[in-house]
PDB file of C-alpha atoms in Angstrom:
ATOM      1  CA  UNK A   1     -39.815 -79.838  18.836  1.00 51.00           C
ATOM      2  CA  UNK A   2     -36.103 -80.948  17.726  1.00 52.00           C
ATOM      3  CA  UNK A   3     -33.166 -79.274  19.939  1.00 49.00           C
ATOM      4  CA  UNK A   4     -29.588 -78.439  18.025  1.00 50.00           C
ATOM      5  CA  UNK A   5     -26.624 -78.260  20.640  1.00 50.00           C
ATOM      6  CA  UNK A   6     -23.996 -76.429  20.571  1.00 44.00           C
ATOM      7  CA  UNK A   7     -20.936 -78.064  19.886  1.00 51.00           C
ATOM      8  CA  UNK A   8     -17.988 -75.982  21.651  1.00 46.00           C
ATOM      9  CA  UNK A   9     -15.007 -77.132  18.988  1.00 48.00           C
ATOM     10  CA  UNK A  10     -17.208 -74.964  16.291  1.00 46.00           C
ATOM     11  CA  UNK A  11     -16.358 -71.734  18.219  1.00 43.00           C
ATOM     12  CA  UNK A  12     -14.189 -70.051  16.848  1.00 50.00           C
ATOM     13  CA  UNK A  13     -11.687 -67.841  19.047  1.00 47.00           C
ATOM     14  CA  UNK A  14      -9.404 -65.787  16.398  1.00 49.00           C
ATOM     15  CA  UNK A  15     -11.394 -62.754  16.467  1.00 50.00           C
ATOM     16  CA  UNK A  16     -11.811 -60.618  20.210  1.00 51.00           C
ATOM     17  CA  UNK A  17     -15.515 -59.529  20.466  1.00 44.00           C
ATOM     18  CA  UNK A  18     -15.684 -55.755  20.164  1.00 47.00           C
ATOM     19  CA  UNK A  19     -15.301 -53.869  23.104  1.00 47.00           C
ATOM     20  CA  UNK A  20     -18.525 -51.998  25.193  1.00 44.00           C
ATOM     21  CA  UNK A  21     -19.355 -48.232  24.639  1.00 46.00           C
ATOM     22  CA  UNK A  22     -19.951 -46.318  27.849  1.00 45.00           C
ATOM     23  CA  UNK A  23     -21.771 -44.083  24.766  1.00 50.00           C
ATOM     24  CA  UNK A  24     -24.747 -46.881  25.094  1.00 47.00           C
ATOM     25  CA  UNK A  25     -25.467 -46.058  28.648  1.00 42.00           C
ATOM     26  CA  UNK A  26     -24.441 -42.378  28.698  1.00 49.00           C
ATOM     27  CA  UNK A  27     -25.350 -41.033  25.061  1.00 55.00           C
ATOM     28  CA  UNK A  28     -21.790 -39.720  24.949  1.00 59.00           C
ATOM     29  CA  UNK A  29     -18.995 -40.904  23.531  1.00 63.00           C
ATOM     30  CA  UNK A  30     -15.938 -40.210  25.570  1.00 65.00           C
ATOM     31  CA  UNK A  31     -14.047 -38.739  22.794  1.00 78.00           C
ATOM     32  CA  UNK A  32     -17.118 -35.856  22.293  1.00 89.00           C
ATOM     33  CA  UNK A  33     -15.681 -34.911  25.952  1.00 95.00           C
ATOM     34  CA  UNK A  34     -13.236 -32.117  26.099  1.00 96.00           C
ATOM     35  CA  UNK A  35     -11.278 -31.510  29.418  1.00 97.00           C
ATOM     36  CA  UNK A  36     -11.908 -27.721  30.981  1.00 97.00           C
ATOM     37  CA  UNK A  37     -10.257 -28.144  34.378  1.00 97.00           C
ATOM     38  CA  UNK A  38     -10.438 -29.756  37.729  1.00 98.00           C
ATOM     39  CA  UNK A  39     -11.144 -28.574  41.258  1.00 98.00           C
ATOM     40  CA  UNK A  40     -10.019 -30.764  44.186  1.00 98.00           C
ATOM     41  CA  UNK A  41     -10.904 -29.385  47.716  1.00 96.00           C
ATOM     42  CA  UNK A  42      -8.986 -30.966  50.211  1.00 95.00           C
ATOM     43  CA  UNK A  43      -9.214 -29.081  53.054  1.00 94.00           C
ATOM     44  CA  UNK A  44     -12.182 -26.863  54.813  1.00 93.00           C
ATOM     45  CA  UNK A  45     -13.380 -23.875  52.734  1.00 93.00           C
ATOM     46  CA  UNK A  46     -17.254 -21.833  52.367  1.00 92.00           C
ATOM     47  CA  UNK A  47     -17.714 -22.690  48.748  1.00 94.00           C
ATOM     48  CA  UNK A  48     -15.925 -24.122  45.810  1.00 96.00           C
ATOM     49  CA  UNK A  49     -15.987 -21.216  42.816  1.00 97.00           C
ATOM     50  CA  UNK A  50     -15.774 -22.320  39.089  1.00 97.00           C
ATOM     51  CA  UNK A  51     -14.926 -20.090  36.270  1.00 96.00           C
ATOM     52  CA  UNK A  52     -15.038 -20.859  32.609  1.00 94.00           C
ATOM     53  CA  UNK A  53     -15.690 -19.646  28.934  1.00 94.00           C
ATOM     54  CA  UNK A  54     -19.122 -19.993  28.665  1.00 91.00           C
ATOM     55  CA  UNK A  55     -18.956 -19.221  24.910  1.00 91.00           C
ATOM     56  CA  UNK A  56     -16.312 -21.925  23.929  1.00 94.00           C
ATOM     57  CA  UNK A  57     -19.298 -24.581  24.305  1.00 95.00           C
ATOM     58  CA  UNK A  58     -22.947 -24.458  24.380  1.00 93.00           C
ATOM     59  CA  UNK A  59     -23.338 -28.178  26.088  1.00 96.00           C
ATOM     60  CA  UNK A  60     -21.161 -29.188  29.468  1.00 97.00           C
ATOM     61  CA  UNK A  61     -21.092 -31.877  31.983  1.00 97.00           C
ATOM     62  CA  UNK A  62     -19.869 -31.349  35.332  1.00 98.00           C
ATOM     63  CA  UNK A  63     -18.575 -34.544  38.010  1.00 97.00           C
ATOM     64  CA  UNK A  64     -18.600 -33.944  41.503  1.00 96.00           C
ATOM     65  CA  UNK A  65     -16.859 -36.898  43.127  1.00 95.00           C
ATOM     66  CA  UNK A  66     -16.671 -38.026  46.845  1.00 92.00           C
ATOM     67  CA  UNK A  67     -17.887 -34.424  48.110  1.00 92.00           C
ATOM     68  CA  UNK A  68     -17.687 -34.278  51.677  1.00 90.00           C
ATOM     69  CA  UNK A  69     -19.476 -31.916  54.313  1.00 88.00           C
ATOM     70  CA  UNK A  70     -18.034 -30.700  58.001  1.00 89.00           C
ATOM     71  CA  UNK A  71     -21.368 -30.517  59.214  1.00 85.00           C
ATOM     72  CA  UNK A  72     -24.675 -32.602  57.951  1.00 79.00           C
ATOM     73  CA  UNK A  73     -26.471 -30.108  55.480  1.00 84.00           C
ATOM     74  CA  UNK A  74     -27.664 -29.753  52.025  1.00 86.00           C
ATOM     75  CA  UNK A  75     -25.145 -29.777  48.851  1.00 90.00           C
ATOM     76  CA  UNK A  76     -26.248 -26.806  46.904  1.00 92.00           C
ATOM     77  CA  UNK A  77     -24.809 -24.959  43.554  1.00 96.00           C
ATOM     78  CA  UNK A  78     -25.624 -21.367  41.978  1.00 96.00           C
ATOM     79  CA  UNK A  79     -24.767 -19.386  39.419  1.00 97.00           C
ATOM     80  CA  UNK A  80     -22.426 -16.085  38.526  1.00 97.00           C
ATOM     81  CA  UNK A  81     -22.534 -13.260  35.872  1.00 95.00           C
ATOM     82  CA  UNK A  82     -19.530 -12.063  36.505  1.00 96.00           C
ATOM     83  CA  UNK A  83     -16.899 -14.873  37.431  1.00 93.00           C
ATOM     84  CA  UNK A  84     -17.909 -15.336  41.067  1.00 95.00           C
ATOM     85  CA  UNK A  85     -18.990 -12.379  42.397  1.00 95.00           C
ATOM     86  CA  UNK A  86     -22.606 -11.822  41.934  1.00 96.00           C
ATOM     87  CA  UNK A  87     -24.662 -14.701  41.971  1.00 96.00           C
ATOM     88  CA  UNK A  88     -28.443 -14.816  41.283  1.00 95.00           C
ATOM     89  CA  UNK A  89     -31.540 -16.234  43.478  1.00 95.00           C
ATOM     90  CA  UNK A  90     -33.459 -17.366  40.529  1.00 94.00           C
ATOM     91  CA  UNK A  91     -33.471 -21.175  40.717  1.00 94.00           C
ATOM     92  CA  UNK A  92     -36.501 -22.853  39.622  1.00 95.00           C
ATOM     93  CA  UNK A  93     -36.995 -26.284  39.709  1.00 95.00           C
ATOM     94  CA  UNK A  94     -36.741 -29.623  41.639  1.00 92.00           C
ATOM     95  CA  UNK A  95     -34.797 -32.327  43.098  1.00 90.00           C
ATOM     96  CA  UNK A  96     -36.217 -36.314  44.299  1.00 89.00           C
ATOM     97  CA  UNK A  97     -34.635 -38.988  45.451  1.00 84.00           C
ATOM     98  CA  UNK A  98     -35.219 -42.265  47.418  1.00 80.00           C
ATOM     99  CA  UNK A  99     -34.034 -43.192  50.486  1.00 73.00           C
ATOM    100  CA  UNK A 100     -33.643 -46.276  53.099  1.00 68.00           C
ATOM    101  CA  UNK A 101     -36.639 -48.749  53.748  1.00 68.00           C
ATOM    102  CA  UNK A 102     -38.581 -47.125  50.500  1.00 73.00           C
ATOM    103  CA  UNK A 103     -38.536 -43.365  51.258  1.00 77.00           C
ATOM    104  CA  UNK A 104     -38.886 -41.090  48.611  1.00 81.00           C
ATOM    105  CA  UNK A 105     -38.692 -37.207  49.468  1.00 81.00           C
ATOM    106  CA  UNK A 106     -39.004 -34.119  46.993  1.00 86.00           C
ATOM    107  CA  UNK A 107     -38.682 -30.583  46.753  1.00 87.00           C
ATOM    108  CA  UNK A 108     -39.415 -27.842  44.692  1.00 90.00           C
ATOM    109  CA  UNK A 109     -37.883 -23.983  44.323  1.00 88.00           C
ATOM    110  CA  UNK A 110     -39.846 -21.562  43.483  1.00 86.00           C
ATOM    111  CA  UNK A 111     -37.304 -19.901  43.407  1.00 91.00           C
ATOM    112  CA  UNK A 112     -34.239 -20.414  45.460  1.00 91.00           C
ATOM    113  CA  UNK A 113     -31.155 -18.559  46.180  1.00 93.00           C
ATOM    114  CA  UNK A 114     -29.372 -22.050  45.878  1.00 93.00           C
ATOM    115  CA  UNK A 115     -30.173 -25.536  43.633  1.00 92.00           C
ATOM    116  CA  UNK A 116     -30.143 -28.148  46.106  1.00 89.00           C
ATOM    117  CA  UNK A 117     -28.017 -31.072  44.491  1.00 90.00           C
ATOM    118  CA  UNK A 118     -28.428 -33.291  47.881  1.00 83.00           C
ATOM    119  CA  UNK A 119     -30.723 -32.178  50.490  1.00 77.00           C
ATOM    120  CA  UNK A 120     -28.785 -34.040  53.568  1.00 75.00           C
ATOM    121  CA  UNK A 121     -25.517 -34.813  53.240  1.00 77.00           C
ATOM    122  CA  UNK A 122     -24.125 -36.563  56.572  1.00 75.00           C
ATOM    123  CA  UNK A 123     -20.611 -35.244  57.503  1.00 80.00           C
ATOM    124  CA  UNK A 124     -19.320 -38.817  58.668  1.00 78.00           C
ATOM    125  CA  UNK A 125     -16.225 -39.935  57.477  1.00 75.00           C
ATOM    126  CA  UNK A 126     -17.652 -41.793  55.182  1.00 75.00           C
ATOM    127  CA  UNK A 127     -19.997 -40.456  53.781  1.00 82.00           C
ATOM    128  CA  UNK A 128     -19.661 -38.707  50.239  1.00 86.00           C
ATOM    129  CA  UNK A 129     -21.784 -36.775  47.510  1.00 89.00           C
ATOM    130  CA  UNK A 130     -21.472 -38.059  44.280  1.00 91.00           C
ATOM    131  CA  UNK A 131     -23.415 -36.466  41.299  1.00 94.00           C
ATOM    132  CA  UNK A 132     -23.130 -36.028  37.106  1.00 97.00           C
ATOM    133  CA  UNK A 133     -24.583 -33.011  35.887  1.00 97.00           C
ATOM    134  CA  UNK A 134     -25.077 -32.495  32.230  1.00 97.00           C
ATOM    135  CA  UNK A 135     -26.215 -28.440  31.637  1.00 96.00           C
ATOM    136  CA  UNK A 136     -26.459 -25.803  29.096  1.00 95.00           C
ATOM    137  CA  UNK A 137     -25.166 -22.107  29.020  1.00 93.00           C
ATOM    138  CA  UNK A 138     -27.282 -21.570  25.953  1.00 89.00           C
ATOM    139  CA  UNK A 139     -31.285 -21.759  27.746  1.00 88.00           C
ATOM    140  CA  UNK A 140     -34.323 -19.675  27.752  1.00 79.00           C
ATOM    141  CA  UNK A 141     -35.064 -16.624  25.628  1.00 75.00           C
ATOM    142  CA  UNK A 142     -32.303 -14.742  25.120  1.00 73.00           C
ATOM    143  CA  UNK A 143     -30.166 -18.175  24.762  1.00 80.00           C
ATOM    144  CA  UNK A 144     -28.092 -17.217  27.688  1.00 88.00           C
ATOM    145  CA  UNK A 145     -29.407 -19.045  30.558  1.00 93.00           C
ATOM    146  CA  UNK A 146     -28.101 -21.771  32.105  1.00 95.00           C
ATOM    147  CA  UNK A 147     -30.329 -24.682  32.499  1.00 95.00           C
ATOM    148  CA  UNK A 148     -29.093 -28.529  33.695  1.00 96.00           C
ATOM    149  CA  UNK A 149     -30.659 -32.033  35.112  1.00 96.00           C
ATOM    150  CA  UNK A 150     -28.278 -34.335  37.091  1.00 94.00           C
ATOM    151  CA  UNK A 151     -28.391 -37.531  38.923  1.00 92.00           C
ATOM    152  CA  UNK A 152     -26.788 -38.531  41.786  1.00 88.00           C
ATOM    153  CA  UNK A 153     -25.746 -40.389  44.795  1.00 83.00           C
ATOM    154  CA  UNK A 154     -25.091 -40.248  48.501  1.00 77.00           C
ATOM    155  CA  UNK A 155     -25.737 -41.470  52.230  1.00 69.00           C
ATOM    156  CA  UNK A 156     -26.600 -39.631  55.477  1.00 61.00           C
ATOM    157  CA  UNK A 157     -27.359 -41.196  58.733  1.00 59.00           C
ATOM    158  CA  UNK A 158     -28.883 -44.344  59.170  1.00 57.00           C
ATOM    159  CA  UNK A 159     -32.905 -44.167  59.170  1.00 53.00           C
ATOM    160  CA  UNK A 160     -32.909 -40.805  57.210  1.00 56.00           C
ATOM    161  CA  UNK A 161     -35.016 -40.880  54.344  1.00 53.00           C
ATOM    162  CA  UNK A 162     -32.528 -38.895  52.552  1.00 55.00           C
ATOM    163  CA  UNK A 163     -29.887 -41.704  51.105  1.00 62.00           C
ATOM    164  CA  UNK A 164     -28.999 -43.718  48.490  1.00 70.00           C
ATOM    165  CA  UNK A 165     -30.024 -41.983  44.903  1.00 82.00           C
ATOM    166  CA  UNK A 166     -31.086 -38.156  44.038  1.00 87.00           C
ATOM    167  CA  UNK A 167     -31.753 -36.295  40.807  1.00 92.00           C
ATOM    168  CA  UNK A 168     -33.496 -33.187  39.350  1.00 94.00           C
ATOM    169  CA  UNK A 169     -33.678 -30.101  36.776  1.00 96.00           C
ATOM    170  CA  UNK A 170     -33.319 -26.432  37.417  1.00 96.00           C
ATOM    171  CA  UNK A 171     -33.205 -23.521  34.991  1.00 95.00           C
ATOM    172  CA  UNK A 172     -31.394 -20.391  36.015  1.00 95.00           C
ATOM    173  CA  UNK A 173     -34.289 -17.606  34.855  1.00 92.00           C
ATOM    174  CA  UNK A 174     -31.706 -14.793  34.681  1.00 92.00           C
ATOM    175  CA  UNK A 175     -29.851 -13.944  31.864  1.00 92.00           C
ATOM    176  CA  UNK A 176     -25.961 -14.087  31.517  1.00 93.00           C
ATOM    177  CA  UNK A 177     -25.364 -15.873  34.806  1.00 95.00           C
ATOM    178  CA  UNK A 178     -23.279 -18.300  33.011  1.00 94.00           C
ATOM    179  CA  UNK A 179     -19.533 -17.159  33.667  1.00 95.00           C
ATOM    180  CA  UNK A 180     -18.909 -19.108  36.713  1.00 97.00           C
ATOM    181  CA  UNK A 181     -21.106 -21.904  39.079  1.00 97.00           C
ATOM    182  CA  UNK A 182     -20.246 -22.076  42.937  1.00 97.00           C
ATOM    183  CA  UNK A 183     -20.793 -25.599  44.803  1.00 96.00           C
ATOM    184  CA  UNK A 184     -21.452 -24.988  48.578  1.00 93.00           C
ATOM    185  CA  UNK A 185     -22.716 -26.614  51.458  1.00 90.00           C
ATOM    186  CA  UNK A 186     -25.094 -25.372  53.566  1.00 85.00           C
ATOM    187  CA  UNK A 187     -25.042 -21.790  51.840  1.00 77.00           C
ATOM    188  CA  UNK A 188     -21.278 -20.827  53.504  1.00 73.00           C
ATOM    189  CA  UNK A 189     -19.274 -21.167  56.457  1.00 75.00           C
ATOM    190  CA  UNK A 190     -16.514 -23.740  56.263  1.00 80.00           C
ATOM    191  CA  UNK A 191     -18.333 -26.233  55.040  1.00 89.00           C
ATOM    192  CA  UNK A 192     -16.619 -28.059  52.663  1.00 93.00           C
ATOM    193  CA  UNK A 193     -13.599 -30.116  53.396  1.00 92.00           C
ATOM    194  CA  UNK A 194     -13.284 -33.073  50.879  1.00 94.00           C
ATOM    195  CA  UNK A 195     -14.074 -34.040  47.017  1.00 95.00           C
ATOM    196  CA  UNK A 196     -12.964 -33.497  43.285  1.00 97.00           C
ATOM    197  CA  UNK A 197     -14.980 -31.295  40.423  1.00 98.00           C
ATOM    198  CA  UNK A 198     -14.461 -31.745  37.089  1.00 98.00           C
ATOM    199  CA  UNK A 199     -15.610 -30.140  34.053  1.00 98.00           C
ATOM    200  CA  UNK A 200     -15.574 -31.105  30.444  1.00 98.00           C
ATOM    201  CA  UNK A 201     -16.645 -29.289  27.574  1.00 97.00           C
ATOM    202  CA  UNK A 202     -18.982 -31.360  25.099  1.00 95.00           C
ATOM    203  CA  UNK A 203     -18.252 -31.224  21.033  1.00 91.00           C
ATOM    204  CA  UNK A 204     -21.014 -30.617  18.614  1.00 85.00           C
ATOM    205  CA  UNK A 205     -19.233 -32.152  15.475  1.00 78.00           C
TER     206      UNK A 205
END
């Protein structure tokens, strides 16, 4: 078996190698991403109310950075028919995760009056929820439901199988509550103190 090396002076240098797409790890291209509006809660509140257009796209992704809870509880989201008024209870579906030392923990609704995004979330300082949610408005029968997966991330106190990674699917099995999604903690009270959501639209040519 002959060997050929590589002689370095045969490299040539004049031409940069094309840059990474985050489209290869993602499956969208940043420029199929169309800004809707961000949320930034910076100091304590119950719940953190979204409204948007739900006919102006039929795809959407939703990022929830650095979310941060008064009090150790679960991160959970819902959905309105009518901008943030009325919300529904019918939240199928399921969330798993891993935590420290090999835990794994799951949970399914069946249904629930909230989709819990993170089932723990500690309230030290430093300690933050951070998720990606990719959902449609255009689900189920009717092709007005809202139905979404996400993944995300987060830690809680030390020993607690819930840390490190979570993810899931729910479908909202009610029609037209797609106006408006509310991200809470703990289902009310001042709950919420800290963290950024943003929402982007996604093109479809």
């Amino acid at each position: 078996m002959s060997t050929t090396l590589l002689d370095a002076r045969m490299i040539s240098t004049a031409q940069a190698l094309p840059a990474m797409s985050g489209a290869a790890l993602t499956g969208v291209d940043a420029s199929d991403l169309v800004f809707i509006s961000k949320n930034v809660i910076s100091s304590a509140t119950s719940a953190l109310v979204v409204n948007f257009d739900q006919t102006a796209y039929s795809n959407w992704m939703i990022w929830i950075r650095d979310l941060h809870c008064v009090s150790t509880t679960y991160i959970g989201m819902r959905w309105s028919n009518d901008n943030g008024t009325t919300f529904t209870n019918q939240n199928y579906g399921y969330y798993h995760g891993g935590g420290r030392n090999g835990a794994t923990f799951s949970r399914g609704a069946s249904p629930d009056g909230y989709a819990y995004l993170g089932a723990n979330s500690w309230n030290n300082s430093g300690s933050k929820f951070n998720a990606t949610i990719n959902l449609t408005t255009k689900a189920g029968d009717h092709m007005d439901e809202v139905c979404y997966w996400y993944s995300g991330a987060y830690n809680t106190t030390a020993g607690s199988a819930y840390q490190s990674h979570v993810n899931g699917s729910y479908h909202v099995v009610a029609p037209n509550y797609n106006t408006a999604f509310e991200i809470t903690a703990g289902g009310g009270g001042t709950n919420l103190d800290e963290g950024t959501v943003t929402l982007y639209g996604l093109k479809e040519s």
